[in-house]
mmCIF file of N, CA and C in Angstrom:
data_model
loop_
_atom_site.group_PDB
_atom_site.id
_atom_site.type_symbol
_atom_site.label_atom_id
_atom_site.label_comp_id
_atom_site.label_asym_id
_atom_site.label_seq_id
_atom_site.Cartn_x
_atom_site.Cartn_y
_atom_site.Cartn_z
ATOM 1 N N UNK A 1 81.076 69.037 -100.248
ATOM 2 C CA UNK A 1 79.798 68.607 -99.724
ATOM 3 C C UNK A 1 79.289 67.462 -100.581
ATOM 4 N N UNK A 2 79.072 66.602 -99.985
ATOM 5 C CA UNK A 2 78.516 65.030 -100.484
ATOM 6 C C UNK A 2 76.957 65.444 -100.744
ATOM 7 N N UNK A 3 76.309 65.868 -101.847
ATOM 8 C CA UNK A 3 75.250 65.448 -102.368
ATOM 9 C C UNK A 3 74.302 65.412 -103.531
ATOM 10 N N UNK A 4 73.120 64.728 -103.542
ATOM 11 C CA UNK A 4 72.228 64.339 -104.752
ATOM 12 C C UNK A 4 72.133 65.463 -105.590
ATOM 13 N N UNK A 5 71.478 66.607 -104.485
ATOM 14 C CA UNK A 5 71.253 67.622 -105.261
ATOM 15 C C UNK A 5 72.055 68.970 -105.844
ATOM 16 N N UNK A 6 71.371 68.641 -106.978
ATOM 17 C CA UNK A 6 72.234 70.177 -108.135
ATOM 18 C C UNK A 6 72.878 71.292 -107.461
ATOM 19 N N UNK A 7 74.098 71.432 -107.623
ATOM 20 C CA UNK A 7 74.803 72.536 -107.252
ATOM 21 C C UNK A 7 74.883 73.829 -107.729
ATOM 22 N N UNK A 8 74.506 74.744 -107.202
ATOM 23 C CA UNK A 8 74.706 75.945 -108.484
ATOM 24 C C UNK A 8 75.412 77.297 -107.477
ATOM 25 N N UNK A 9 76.852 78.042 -107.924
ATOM 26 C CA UNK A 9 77.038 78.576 -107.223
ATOM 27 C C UNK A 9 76.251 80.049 -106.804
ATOM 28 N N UNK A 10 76.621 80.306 -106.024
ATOM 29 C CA UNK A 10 76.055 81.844 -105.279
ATOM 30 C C UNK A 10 76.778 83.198 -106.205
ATOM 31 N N UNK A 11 75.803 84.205 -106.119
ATOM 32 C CA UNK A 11 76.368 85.361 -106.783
ATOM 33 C C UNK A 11 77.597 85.663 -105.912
ATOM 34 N N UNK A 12 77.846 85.346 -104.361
ATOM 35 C CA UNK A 12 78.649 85.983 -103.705
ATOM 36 C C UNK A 12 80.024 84.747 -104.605
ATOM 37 N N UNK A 13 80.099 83.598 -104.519
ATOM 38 C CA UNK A 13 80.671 82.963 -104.747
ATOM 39 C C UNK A 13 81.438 83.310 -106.278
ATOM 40 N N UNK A 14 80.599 84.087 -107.427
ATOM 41 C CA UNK A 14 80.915 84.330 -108.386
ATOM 42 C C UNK A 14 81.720 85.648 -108.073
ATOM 43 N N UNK A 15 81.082 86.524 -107.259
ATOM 44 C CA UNK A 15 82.108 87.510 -107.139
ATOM 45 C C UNK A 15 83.911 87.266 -106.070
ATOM 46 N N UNK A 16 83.596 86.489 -105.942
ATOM 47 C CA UNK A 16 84.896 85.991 -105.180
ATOM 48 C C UNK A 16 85.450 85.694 -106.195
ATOM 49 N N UNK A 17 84.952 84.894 -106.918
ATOM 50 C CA UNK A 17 85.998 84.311 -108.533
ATOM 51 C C UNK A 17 86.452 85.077 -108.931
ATOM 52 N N UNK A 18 85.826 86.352 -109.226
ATOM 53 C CA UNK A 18 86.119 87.699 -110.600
ATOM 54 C C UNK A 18 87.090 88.365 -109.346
ATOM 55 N N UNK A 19 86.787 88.220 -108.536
ATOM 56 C CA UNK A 19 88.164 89.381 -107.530
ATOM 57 C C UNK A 19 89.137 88.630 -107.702
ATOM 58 N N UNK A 20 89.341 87.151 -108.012
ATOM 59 C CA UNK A 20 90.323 86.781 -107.881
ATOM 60 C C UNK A 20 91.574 86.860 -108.955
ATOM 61 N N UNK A 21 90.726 88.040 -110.008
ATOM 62 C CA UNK A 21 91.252 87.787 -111.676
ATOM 63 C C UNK A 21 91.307 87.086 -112.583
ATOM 64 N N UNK A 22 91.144 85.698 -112.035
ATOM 65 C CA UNK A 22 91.239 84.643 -112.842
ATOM 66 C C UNK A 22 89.609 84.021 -113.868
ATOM 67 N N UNK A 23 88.678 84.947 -113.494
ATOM 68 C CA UNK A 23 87.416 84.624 -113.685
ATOM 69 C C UNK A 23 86.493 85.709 -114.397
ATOM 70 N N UNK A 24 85.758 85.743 -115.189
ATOM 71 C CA UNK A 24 84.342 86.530 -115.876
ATOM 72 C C UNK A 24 83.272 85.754 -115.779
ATOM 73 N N UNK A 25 82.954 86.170 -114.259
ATOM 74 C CA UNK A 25 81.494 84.968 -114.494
ATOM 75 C C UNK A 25 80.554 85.413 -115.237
ATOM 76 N N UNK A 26 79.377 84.886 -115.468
ATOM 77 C CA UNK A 26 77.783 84.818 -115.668
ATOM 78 C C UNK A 26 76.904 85.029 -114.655
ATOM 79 N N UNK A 27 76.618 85.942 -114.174
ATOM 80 C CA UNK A 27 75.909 85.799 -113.008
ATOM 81 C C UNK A 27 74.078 85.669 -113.089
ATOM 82 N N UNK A 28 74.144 85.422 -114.310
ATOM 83 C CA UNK A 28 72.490 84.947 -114.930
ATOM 84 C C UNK A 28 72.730 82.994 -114.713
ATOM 85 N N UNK A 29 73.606 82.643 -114.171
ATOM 86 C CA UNK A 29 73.857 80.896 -113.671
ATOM 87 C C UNK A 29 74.187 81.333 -112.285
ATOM 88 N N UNK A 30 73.588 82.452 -111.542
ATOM 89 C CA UNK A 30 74.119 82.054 -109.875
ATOM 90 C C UNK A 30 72.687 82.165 -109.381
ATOM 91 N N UNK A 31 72.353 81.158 -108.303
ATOM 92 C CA UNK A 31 70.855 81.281 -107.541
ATOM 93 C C UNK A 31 71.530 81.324 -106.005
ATOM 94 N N UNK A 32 70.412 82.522 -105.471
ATOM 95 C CA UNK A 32 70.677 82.320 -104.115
ATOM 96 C C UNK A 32 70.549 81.412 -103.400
ATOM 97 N N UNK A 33 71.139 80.652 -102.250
ATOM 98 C CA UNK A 33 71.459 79.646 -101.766
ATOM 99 C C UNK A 33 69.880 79.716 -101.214
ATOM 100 N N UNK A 34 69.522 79.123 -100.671
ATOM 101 C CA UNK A 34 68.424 78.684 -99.500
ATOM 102 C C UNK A 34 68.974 78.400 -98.274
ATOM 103 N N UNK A 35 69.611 78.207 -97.895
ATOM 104 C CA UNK A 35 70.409 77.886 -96.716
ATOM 105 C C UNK A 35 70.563 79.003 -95.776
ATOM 106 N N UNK A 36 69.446 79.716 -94.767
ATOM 107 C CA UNK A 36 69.575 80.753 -93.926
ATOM 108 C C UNK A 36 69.236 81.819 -94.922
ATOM 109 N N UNK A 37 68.605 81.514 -96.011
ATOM 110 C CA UNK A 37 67.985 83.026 -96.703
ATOM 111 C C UNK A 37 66.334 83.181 -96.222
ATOM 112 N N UNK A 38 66.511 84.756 -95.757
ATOM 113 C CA UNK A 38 65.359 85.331 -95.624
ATOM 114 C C UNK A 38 65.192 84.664 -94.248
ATOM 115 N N UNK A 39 66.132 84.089 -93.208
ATOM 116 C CA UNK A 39 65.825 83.895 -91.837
ATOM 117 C C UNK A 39 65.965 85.061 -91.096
ATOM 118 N N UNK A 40 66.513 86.099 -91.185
ATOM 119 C CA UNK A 40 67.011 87.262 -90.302
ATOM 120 C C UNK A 40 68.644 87.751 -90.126
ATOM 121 N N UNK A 41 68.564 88.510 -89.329
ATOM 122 C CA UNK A 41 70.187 88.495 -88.593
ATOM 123 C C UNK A 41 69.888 87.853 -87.425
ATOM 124 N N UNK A 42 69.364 87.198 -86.601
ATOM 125 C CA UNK A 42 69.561 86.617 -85.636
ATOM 126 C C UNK A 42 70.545 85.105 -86.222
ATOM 127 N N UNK A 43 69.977 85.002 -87.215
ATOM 128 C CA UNK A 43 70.603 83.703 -87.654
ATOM 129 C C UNK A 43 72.030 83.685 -87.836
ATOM 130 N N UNK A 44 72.290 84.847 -88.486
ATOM 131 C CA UNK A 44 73.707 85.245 -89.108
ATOM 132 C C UNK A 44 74.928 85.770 -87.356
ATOM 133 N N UNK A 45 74.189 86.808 -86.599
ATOM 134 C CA UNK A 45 74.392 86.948 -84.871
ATOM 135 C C UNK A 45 74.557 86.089 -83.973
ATOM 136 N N UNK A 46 73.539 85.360 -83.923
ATOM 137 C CA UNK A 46 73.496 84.455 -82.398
ATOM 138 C C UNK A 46 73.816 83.082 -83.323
ATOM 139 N N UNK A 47 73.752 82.265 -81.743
ATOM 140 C CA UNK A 47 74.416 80.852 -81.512
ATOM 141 C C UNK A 47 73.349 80.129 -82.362
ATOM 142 N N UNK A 48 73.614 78.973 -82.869
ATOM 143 C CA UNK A 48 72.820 78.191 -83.507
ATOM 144 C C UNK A 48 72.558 77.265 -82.791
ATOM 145 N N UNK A 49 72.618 77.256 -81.309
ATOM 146 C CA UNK A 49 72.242 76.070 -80.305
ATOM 147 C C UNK A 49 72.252 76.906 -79.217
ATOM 148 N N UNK A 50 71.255 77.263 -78.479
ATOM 149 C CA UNK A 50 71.555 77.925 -77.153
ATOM 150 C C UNK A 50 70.966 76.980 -75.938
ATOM 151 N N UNK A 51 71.848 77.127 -74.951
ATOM 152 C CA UNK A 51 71.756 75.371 -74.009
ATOM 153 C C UNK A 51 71.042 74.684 -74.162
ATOM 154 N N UNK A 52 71.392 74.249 -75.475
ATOM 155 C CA UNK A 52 71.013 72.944 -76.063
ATOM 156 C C UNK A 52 69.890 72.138 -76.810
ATOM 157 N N UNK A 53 69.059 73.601 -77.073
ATOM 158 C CA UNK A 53 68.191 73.717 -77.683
ATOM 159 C C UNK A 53 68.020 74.889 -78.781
ATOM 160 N N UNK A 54 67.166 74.520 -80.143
ATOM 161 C CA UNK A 54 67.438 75.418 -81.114
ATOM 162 C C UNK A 54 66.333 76.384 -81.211
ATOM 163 N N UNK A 55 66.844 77.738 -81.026
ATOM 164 C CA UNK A 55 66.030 78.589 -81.276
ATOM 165 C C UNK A 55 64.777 78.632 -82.721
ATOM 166 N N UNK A 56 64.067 79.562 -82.084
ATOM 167 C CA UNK A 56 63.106 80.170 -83.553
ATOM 168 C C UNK A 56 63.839 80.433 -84.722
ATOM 169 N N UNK A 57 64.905 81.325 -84.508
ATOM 170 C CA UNK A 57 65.115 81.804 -85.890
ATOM 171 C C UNK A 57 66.340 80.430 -86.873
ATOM 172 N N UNK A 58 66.263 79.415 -86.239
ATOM 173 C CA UNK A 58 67.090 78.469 -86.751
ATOM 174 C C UNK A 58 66.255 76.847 -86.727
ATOM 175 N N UNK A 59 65.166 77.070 -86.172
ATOM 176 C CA UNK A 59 64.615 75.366 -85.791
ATOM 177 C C UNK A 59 64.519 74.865 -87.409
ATOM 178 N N UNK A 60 64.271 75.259 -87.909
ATOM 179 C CA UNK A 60 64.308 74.227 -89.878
ATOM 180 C C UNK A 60 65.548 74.057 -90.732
ATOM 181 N N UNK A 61 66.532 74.667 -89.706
ATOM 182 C CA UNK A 61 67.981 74.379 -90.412
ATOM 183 C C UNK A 61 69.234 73.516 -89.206
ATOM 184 N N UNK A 62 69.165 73.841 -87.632
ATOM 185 C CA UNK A 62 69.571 73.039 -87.142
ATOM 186 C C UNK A 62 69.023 72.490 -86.065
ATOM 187 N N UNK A 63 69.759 71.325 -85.694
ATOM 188 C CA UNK A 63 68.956 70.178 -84.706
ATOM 189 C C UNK A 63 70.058 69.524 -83.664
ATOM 190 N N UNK A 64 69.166 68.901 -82.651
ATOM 191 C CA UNK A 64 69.984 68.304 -81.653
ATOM 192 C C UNK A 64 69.773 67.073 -81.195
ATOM 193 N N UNK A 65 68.977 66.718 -82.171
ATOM 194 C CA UNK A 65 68.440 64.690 -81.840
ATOM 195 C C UNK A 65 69.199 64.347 -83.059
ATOM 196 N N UNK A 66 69.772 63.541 -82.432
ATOM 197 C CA UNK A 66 70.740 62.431 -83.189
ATOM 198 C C UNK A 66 69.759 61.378 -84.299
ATOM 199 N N UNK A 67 70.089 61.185 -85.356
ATOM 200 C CA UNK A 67 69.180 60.390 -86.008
ATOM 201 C C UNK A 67 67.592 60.879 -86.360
ATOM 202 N N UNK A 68 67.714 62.335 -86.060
ATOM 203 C CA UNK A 68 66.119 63.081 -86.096
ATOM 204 C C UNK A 68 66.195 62.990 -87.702
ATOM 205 N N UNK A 69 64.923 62.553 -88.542
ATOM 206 C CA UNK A 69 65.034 62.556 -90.431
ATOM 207 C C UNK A 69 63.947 63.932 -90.136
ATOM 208 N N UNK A 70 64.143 64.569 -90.986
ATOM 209 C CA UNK A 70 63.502 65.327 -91.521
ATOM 210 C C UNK A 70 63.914 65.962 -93.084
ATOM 211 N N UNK A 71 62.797 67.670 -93.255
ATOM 212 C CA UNK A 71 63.029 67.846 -94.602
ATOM 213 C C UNK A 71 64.473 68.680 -94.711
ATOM 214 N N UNK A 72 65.646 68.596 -95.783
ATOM 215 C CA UNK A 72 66.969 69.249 -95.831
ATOM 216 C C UNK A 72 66.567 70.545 -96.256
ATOM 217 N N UNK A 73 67.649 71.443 -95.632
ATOM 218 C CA UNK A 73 67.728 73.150 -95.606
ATOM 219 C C UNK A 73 67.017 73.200 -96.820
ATOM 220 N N UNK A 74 67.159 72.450 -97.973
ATOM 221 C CA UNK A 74 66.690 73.408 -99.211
ATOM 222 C C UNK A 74 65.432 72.687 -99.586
ATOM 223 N N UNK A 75 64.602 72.225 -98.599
ATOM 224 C CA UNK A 75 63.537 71.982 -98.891
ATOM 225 C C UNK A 75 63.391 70.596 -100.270
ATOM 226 N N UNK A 76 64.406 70.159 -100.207
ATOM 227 C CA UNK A 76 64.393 69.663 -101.948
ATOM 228 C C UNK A 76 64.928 68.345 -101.672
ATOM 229 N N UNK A 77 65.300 67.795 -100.474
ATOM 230 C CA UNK A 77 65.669 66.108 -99.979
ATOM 231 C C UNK A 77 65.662 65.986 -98.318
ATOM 232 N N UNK A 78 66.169 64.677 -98.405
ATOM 233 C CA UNK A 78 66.099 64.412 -96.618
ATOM 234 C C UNK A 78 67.027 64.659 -95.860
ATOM 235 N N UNK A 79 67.060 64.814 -94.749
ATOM 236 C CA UNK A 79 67.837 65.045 -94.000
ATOM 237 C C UNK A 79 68.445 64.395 -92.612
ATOM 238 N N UNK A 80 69.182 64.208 -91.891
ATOM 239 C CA UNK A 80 69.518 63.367 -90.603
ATOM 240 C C UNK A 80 70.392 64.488 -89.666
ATOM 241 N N UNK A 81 70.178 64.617 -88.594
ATOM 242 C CA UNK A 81 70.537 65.077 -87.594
ATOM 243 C C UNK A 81 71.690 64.325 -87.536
ATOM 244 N N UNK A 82 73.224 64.688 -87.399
ATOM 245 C CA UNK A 82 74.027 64.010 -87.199
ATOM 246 C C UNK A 82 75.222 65.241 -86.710
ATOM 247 N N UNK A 83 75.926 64.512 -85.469
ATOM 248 C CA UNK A 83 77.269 65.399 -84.788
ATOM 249 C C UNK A 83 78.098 64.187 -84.337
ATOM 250 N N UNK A 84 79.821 65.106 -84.460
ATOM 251 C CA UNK A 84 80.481 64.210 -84.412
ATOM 252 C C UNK A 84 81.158 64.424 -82.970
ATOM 253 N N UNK A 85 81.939 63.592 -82.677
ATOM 254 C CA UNK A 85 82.711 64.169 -81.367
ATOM 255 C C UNK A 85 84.461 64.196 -81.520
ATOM 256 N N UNK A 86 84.501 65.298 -80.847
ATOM 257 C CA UNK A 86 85.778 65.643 -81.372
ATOM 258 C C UNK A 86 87.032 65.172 -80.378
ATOM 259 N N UNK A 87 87.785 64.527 -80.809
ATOM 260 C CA UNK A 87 89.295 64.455 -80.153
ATOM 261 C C UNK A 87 90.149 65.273 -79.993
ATOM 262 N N UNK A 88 90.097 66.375 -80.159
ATOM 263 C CA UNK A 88 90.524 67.350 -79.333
ATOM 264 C C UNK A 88 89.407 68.571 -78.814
ATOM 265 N N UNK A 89 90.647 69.396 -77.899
ATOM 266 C CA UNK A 89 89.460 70.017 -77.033
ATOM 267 C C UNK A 89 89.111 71.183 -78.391
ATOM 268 N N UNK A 90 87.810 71.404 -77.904
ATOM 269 C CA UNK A 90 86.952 72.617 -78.999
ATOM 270 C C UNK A 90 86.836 73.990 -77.726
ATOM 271 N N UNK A 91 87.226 75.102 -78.300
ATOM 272 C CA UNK A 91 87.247 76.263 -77.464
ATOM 273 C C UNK A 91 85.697 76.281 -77.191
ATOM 274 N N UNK A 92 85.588 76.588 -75.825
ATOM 275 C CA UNK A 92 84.129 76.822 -75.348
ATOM 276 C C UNK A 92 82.864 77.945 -75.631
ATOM 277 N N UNK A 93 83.514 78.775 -76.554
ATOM 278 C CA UNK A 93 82.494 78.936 -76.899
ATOM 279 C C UNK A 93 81.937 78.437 -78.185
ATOM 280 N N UNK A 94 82.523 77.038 -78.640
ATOM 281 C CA UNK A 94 82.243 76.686 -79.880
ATOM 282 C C UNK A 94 81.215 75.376 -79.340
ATOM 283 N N UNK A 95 81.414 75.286 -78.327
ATOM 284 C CA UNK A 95 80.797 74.016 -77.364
ATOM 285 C C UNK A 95 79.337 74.381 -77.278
ATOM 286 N N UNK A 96 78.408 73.377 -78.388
ATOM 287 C CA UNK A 96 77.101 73.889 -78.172
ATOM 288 C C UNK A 96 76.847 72.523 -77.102
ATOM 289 N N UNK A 97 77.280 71.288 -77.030
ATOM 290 C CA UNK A 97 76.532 70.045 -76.561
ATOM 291 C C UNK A 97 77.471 69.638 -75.756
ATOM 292 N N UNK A 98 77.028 69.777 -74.378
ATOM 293 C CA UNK A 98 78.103 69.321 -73.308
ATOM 294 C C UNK A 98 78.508 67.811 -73.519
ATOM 295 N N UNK A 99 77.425 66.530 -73.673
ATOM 296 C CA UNK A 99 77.496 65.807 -73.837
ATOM 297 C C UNK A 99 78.325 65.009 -75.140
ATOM 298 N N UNK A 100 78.571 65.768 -75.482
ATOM 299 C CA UNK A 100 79.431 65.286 -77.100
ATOM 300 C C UNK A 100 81.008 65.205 -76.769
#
């Protein structure tokens, strides 16, 4: 992931390390992500685009205007609405934007 802001991994991320044997983390250096914390299980369940518009339990993390700026998931820089289009086919139920 390309960005400005400070990286710090996740407790889940630290425990993936230590299962892997190769690792003794610190888990007094892991912060929970912000990214879909404390949104629900709808977030984690359902579609993150339903025809083509973004629900309640997701409108401050995803979007469907191209070039829309707003504030980024972690509250802490900017952000741009941006999707790519794909050259090959994407199974349909992965197809949130007909138009793409």
């Amino acid at each position: 992931v390309a960005t400005t802001t400070h990286q710090v991994p996740s407790p889940l991320t630290l425990a993936i390390l230590k299962d892997s044997g190769w690792y003794l983390p610190i888990y007094t250096a892991a912060k929970i992500p912000s990214f879909g914390h404390g949104v629900g299980c709808d977030f984690v369940y359902k579609d993150c685009i339903v025809d083509g518009v973004v629900p309640a339990y997701s409108e401050d993390i995803f979007c469907t205007e191209m070039e829309h700026i707003r504030c980024g998931p972690g509250h802490q820089s900017v952000a741009a609405c941006d999707s790519k289009e794909y050259q090959n086919d994407v199974e349909e139920e992965y197809q949130y934007c007909s138009d793409l």
